[in-house]
XYZ file of C-alpha atoms in Angstrom:
561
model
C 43.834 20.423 -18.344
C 42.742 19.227 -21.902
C 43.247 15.199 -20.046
C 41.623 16.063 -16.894
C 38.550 17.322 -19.181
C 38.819 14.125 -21.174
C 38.579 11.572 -18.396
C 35.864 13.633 -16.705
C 33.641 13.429 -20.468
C 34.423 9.846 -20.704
C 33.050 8.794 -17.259
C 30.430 11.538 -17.696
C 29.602 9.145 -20.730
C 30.004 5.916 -18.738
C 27.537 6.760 -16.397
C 24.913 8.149 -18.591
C 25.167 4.768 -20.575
C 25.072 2.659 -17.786
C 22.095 4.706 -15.325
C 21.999 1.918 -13.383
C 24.958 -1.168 -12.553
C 24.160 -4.400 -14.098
C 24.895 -7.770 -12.736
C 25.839 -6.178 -9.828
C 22.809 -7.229 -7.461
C 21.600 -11.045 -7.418
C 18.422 -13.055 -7.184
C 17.915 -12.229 -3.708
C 16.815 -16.478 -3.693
C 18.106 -19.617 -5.107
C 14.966 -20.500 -7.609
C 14.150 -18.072 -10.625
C 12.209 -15.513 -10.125
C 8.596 -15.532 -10.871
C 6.499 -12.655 -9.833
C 3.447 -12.095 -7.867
C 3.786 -8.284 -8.342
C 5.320 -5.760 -10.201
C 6.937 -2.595 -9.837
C 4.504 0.083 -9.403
C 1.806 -1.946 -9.668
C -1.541 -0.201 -9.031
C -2.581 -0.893 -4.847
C -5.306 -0.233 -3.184
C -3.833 3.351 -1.562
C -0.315 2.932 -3.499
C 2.174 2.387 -5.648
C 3.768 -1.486 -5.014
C 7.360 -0.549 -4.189
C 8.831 -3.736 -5.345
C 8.695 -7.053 -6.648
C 6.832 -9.783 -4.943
C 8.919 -13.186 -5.674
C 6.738 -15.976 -5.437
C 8.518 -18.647 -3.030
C 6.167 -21.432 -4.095
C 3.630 -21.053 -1.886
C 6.494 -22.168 0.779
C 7.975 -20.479 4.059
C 11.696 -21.243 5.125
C 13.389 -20.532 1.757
C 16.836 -19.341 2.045
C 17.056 -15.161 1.260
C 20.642 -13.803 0.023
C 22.158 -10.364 0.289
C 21.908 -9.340 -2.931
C 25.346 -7.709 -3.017
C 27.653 -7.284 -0.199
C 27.212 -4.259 2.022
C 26.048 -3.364 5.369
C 23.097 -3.565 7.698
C 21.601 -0.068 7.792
C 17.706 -1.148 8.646
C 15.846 -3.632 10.670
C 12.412 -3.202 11.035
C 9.435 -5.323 12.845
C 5.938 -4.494 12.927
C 2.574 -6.300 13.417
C 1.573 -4.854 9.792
C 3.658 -3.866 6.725
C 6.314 -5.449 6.109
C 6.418 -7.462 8.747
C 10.182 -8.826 9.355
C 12.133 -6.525 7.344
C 15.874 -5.982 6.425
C 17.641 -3.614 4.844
C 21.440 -3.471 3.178
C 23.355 -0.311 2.249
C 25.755 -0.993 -0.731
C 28.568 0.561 -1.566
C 27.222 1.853 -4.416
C 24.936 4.076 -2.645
C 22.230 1.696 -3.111
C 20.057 0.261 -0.192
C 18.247 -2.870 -0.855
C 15.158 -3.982 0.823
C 13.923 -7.769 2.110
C 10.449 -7.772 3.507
C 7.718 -10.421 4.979
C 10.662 -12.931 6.211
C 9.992 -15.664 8.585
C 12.986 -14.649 10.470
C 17.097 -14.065 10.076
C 19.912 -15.639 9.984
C 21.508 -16.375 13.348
C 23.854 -13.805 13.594
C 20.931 -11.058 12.438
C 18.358 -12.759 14.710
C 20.825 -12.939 18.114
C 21.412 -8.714 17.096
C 17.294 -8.371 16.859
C 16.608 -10.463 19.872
C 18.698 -8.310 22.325
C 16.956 -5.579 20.836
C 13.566 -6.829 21.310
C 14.445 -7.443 25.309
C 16.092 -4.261 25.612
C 12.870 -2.612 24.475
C 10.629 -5.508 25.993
C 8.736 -5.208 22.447
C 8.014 -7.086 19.459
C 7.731 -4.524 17.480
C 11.563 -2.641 16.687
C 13.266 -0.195 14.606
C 16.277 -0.362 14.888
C 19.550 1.335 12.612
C 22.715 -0.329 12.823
C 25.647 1.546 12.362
C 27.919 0.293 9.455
C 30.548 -1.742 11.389
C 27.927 -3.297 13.152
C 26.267 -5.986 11.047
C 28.585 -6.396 7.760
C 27.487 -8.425 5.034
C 28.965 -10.129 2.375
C 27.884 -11.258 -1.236
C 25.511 -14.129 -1.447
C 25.519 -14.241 2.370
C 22.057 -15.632 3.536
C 20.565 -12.923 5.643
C 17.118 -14.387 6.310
C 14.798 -16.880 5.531
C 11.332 -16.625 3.534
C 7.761 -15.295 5.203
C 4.334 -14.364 5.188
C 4.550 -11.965 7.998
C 3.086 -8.456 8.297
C 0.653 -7.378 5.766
C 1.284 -10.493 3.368
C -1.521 -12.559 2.328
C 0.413 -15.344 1.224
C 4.045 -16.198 1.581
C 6.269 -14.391 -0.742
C 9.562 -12.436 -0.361
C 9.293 -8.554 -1.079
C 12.577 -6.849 -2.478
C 13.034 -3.644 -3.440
C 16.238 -1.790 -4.536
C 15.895 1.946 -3.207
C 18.416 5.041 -4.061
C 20.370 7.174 -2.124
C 17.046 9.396 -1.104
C 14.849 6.247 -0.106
C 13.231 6.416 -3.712
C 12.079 2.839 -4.621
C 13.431 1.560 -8.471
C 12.535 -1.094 -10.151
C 15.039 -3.455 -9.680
C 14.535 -5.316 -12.941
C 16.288 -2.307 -14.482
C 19.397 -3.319 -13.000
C 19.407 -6.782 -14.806
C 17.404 -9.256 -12.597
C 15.727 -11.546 -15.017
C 12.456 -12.561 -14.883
C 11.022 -14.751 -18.388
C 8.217 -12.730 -19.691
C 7.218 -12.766 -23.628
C 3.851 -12.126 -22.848
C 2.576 -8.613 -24.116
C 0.710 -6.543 -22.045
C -3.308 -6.875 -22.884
C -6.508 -4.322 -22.784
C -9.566 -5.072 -20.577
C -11.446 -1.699 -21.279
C -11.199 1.408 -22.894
C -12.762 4.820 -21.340
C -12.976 8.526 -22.478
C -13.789 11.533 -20.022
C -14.468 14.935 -21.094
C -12.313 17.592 -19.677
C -15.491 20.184 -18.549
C -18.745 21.001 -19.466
C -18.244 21.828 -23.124
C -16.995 18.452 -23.896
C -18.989 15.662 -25.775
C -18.439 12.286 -26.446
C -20.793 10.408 -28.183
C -23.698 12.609 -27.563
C -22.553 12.413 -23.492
C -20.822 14.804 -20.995
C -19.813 11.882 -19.159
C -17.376 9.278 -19.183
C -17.804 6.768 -21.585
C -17.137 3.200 -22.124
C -15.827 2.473 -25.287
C -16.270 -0.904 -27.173
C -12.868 -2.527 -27.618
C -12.018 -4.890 -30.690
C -9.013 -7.374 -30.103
C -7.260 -8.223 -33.443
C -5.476 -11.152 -34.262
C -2.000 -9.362 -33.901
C -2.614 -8.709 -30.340
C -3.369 -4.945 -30.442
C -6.957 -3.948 -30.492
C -9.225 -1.196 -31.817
C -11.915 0.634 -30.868
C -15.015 1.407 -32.525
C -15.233 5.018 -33.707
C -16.130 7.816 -31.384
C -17.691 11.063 -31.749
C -16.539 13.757 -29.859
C -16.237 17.332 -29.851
C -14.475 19.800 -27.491
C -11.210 19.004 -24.945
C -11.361 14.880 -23.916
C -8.969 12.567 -22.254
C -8.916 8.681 -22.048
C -8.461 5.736 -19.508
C -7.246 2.632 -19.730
C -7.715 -0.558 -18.102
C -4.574 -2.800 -18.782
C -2.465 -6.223 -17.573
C 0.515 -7.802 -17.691
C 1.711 -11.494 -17.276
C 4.896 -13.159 -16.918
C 5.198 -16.531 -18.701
C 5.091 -18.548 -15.252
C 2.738 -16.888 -13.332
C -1.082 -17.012 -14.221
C -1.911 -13.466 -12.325
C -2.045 -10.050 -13.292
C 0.359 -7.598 -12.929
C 0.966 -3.892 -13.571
C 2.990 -2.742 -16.499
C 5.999 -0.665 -17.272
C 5.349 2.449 -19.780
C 2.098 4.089 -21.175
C 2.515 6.345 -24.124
C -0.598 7.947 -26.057
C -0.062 9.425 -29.321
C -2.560 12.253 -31.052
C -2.445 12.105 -34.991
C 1.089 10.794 -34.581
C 2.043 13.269 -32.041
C 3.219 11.901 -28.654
C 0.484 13.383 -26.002
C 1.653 11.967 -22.511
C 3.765 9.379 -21.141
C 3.637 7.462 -17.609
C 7.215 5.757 -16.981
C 6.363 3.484 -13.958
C 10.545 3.454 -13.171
C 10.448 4.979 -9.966
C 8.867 7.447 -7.719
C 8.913 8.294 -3.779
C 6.897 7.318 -1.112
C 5.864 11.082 -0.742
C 3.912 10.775 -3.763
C 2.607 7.117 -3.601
C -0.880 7.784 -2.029
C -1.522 10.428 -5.326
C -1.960 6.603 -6.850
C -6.304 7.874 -6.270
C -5.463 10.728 -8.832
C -4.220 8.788 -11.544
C -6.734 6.111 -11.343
C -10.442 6.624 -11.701
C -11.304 6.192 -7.697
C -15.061 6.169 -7.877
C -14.905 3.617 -10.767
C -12.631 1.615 -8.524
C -14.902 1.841 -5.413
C -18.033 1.061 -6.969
C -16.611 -1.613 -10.263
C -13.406 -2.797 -8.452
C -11.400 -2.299 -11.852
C -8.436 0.707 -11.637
C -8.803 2.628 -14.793
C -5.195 4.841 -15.382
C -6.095 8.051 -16.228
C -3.955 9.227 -19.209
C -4.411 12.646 -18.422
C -3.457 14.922 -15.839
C -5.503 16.631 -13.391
C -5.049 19.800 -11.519
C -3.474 18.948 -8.087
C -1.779 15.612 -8.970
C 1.728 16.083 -8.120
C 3.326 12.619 -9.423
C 6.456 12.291 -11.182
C 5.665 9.610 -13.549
C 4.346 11.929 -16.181
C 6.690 12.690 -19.034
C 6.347 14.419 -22.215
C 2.861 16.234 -21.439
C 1.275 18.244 -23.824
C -1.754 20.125 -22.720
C -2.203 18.003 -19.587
C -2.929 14.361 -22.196
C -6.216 15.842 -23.587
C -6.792 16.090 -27.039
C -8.789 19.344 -28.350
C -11.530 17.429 -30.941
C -12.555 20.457 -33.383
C -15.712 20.249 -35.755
C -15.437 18.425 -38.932
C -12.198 16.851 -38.282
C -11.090 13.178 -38.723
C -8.220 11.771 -35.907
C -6.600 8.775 -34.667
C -5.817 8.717 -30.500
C -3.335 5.875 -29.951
C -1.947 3.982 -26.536
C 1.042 1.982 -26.228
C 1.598 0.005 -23.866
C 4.566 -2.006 -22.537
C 5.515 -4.434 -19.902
C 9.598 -4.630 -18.247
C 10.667 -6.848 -21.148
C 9.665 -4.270 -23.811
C 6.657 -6.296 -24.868
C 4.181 -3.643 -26.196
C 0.446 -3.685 -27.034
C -1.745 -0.945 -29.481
C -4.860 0.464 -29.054
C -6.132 2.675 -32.098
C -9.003 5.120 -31.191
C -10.130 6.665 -34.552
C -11.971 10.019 -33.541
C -14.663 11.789 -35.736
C -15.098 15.676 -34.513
C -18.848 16.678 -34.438
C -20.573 19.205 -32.538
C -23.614 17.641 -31.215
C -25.601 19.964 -28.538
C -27.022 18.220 -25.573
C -29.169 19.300 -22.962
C -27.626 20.926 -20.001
C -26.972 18.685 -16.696
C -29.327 19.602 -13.593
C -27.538 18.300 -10.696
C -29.401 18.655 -7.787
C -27.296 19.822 -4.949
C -29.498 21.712 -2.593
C -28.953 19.194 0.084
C -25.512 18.804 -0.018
C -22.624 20.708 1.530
C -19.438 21.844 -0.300
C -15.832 21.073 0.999
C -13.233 23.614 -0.963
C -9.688 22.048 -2.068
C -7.408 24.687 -1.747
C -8.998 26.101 1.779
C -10.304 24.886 5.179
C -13.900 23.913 5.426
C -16.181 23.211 9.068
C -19.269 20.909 8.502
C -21.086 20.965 12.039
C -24.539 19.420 13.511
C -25.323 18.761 16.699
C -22.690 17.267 18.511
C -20.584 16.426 15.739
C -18.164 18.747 13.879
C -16.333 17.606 11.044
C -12.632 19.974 9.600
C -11.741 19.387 6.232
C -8.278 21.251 5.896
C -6.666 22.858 2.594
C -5.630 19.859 0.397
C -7.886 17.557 2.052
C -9.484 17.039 -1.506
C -8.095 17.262 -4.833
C -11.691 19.278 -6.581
C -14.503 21.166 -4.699
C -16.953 18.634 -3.857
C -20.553 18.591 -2.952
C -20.922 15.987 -0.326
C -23.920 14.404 1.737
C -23.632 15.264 4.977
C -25.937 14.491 7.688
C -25.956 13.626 11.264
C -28.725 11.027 12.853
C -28.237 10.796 17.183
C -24.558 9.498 17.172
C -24.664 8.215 13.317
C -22.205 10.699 11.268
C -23.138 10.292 7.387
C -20.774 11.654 4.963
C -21.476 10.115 1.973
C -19.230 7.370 0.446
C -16.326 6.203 -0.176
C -16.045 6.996 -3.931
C -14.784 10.532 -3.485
C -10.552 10.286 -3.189
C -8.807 12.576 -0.531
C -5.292 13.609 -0.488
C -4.884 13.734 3.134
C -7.330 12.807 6.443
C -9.857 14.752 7.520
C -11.068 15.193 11.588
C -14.474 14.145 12.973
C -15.019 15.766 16.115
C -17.714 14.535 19.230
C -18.881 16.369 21.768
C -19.791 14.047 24.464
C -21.001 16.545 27.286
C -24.492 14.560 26.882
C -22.655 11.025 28.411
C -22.041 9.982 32.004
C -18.658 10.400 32.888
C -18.429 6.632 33.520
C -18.839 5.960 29.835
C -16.305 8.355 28.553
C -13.427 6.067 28.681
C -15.357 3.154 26.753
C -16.619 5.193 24.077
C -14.655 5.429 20.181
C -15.328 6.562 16.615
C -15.930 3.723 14.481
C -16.428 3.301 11.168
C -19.794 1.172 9.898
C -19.093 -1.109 6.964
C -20.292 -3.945 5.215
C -23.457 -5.409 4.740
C -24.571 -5.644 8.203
C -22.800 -1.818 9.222
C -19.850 -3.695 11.638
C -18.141 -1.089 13.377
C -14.649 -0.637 12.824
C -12.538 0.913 15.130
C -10.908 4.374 13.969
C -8.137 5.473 16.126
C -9.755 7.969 18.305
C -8.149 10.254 21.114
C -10.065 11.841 24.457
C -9.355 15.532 25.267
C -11.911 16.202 28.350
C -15.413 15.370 27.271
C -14.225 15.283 23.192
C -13.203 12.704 21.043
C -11.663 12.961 17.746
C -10.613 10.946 15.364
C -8.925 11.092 11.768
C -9.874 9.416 8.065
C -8.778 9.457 4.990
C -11.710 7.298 3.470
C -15.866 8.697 3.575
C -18.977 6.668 5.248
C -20.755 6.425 7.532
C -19.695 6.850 11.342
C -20.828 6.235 14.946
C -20.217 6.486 18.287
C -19.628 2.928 19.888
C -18.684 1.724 23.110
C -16.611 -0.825 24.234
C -17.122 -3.019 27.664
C -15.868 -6.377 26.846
C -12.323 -7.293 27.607
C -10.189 -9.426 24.985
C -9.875 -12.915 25.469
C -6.649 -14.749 25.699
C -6.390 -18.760 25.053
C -4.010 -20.899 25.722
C -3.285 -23.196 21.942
C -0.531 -26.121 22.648
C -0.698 -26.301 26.945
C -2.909 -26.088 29.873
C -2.427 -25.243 33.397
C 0.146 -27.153 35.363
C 1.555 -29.033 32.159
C 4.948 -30.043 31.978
C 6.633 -28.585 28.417
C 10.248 -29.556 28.313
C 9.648 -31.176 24.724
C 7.873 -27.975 23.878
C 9.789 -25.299 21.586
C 7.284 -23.153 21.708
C 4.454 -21.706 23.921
C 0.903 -20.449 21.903
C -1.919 -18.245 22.999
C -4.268 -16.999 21.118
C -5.505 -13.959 21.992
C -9.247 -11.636 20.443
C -10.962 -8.884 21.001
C -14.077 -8.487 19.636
C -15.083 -4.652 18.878
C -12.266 -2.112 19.448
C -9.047 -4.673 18.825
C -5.687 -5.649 20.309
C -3.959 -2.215 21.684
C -1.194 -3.990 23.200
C -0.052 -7.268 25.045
C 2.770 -7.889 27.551
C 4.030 -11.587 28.860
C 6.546 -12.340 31.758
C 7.051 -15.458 33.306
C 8.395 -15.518 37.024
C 8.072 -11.894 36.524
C 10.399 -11.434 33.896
C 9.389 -10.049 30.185
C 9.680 -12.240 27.493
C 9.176 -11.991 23.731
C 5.849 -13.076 22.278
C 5.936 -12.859 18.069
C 1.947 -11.508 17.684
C 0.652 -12.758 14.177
C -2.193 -10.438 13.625
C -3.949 -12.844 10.589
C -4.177 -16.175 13.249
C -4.338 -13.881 16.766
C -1.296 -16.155 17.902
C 1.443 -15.335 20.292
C 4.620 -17.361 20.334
C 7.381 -17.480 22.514
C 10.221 -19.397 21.368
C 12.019 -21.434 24.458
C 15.333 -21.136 22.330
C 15.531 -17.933 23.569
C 16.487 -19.355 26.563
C 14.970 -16.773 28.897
C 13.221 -19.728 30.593
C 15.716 -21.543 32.807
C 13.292 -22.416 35.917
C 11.548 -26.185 36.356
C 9.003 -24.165 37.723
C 7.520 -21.543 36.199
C 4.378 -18.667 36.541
C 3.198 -17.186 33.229
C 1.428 -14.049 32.921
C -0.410 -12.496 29.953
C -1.906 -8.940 30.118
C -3.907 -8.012 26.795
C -5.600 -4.778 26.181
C -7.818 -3.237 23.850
C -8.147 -0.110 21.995
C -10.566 1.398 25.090
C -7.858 0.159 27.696
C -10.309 -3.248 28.527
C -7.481 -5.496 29.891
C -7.779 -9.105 30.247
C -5.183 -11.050 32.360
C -4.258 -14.489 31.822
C -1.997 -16.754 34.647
C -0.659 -20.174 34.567
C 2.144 -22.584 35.891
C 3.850 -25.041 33.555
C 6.819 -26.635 34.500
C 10.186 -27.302 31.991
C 13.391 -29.410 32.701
């Protein structure tokens, strides 16, 4: 019994020492890897759930299984990730391969018959483990810049048994950094209305000083009452010339450790909380993501450790105190920023904030904003604070305020449409206006009798619009009557001006075949190698629809020996 407990301590001690298996997964390519983003780096609406390996600036590169497993995942979609695969390990790991330009033969012949089962581009698809084996250092796929990519890159993640993404440098992939992390602004926000900071109960820009050691100060602050900071801050690898998130924040309060943010994993649940811990109205209106280093009610994220009081610091009267932040990148690389605080009451005139034209929308209940024909339904948890908002409606024209306010989940504009002719009803969706000129986008919208609704997660300003133009489909490399048999592949290019592409469907002599729909050039491609095309003579047929259900039909004859 004594032995059994032995051996059970040891590997209990193993494991803790070893969290997670070195040198077991490889560089997923053949070059060294040189990032175009980080783990966790700060997104738009989340949390980066990988690296980005630059493939320099080049499509076609070879992509390896990073250890030898299974096929678990295949996944193709117009957006995202684009051409994505995904290997279970033995080890209870799954590892993740996104953007690719396609598979290896084997994977792409499995995906194919897919695709025509389904007669669609887009798949899911989950292979049972016999199915698709892999081995170590087999090549899987081949480099990208499909989906959501806006340049061509390979995206790998390393993922654990409950889909949470990890870092995957923290299993030994190497990447050459000696670069520490560096400071591009310094912030302090007052925790209510009893808080000052010098003289203001607002946030504050602080002035930072870089020193010749790398670190930086700032100049002294006066405060008084409960504060928290924000921080502005960068990494850079030693290859790559763009900025990238780093690893670990800590801030320290006269020596004391006040909160840490460990960006070493978290789940997609919590991903889209990335608007609580950055300043979202500062982001909006500067473009610049400040991190919060404090914690806010309703901000469930798991990459705060070692809180005490929430991050704020309680600034009492005649006191003298130093607020520190360090920060580090994945190679340990570390940067300091001293914050020496002087504690002063100083009494300022109470804030009038007019908000007699405004409506309120509660956070922990469900709130109805209605005019006219349009009713808006904010549910409980739609917003993180009670918020005054501007809401008005003009005709068709919804205004509710801007986007500088962050929401948690969408919220439901509602028209009543009992005012149109009934021959209008089916061209009609919610759009969004944006930009300079007020171009309306098209928010998904759905038609229940003479209602539409439609969800957002983002404010502005909406409208009814209506949509009467069909797409347009194009054909790129042939015309009518051509003969292709040197062709390998067929392009169309296909548009739609105002409500966008809903769907498309090809045959030719009737039959479907597969057209690969890049969204960022409006190009189909079919690729003859499918060898679905067998006829000298043969009718094509596009049918492309919009958002509104405008369809567009495109026919031609080509011939092919």
């Amino acid at each position: 019994m004594n032995k059994f407990l032995l051996l059970f301590l040891m590997s209990c001690y193993g494991f803790s020492q070893s969290e997670y298996p070195q040198d077991y997964f490889r560089n997923p390519l053949d070059i060294p890897i040189v990032l175009a983003g980080t783990f966790a780096e700060l997104r738009s609406s989340h949390f980066h759930g990988g690296l980005d390996i630059k493939t320099r600036q080049k499509q076609g590169l070879k992509v390896y299984a990073s250890a030898q497993g299974y096929v678990s995942r295949i996944k193709i979609s117009h957006f995202g990730y684009g051409k994505a695969i995904y290997i279970t390990h033995p080890n209870g790991y799954t590892t993740v391969y996104g953007h690719l330009q396609k598979f290896s033969d084997r994977l792409e012949r499995y995906i194919k018959d897919c695709q025509y089962d389904k007669e669609s581009f887009e798949v899911e698809v989950f292979p049972n483990p016999s199915e698709l084996p892999i081995q170590s250092d087999e090549v899987i796929a081949y480099s990208g810049n499909t989906g959501g990519s806006a340049g061509p890159h390979l995206h790998f993640e390393i993922r654990d048994n409950q889909e949470r993404p990890i870092n995957p440098m923290l299993f030994g992939l190497d990447v050459k950094d000696t670069k520490a992390p560096y400071v591009s602004a310094i912030f302090a926000y007052p925790k209510d209305e009893n808080a000052i900071i010098n003289g203001k109960n607002e946030r504050v820009q602080l002035r930072l000083i870089p020193q010749k050691n790398g670190n930086y100060e700032v100049e002294k602050i006066t405060a008084y009452g409960n504060i928290g900071f924000g921080v502005t801050s960068y990494d850079k690898q030693d290859m790559a010339p763009n900025n990238n998130g780093v690893s670990n924040i800590q801030t320290f309060f006269n020596g004391n450790k006040s909160l840490e943010i460990d960006f070493k994993r978290f789940s997609f649940d919590e991903t889209k909380h990335i608007k609580r811990l950055i300043d979202y109205e500062y982001y909006k209106t500067k473009r610049a993501r400040i991190q919060k280093l404090f914690i806010q009610k309703n901000n469930p994220l798991s990459l705060y450790k070692n809180a005490y009081d929430n991050g704020y610091i309680k600034v009492e009267d005649s006191t003298s105190s130093v607020y520190k932040i360090r920060i580090r990148d994945y190679k340990d690389n570390e940067t300091w920023v001293s914050i020496p605080v002087k504690g002063a009451y100083q009494p300022i005139e109470d804030k009038i904030t007019d908000v007699s034209n405004k409506s309120i929308v509660y956070s922990d209940k469900s709130t109805v904003l209605e005019s006219d024909n349009i009713k808006v339904n904010f549910y409980a948890n739609t917003l993180y604070d009670d918020t005054y908002i501007d809401f008005r409606v003009s005709s068709d024209t919804l205004f509710l305020d801007e986007d500088k306010i962050p929401l948690q989940k969408n919220f439901y504009i509602n028209y009543d449409l009992s005012n149109y002719k009934t021959e209008d009803l089916d061209k009609l969706f919610i759009a969004r206006l944006y930009g300079y000129y007020k171009r309306p986008s098209y928010v998904y919208t759905k038609r229940k009798g003479n209602a539409l609704s439609a969800g957002s997660k983002v404010f502005g300003t909406f409208t009814l619009a209506m949509d009467t133009v069909p797409p347009t489909i194009k054909p790129v490399n042939f015309q009518d009557k051509k003969w292709l048999s040197k062709y390998r592949y067929l392009k169309v290019k296909i548009d739609d001006d105002l409500s966008g592409i809903s769907k498309y469907r090809a045959t030719v002599n009737g039959e479907w075949i597969l057209m690969e729909y890049d969204y960022k050039t409006k190009t189909l491609v079919h690729d003859f190698n499918d060898n679905i095309v067998k006829d000298t003579k043969n009718e094509l047929k596009i049918i492309v629809t919009d958002n509104v259900g405008n369809s567009s039909t495109f026919e031609a004859i080509f011939f092919r020996k």
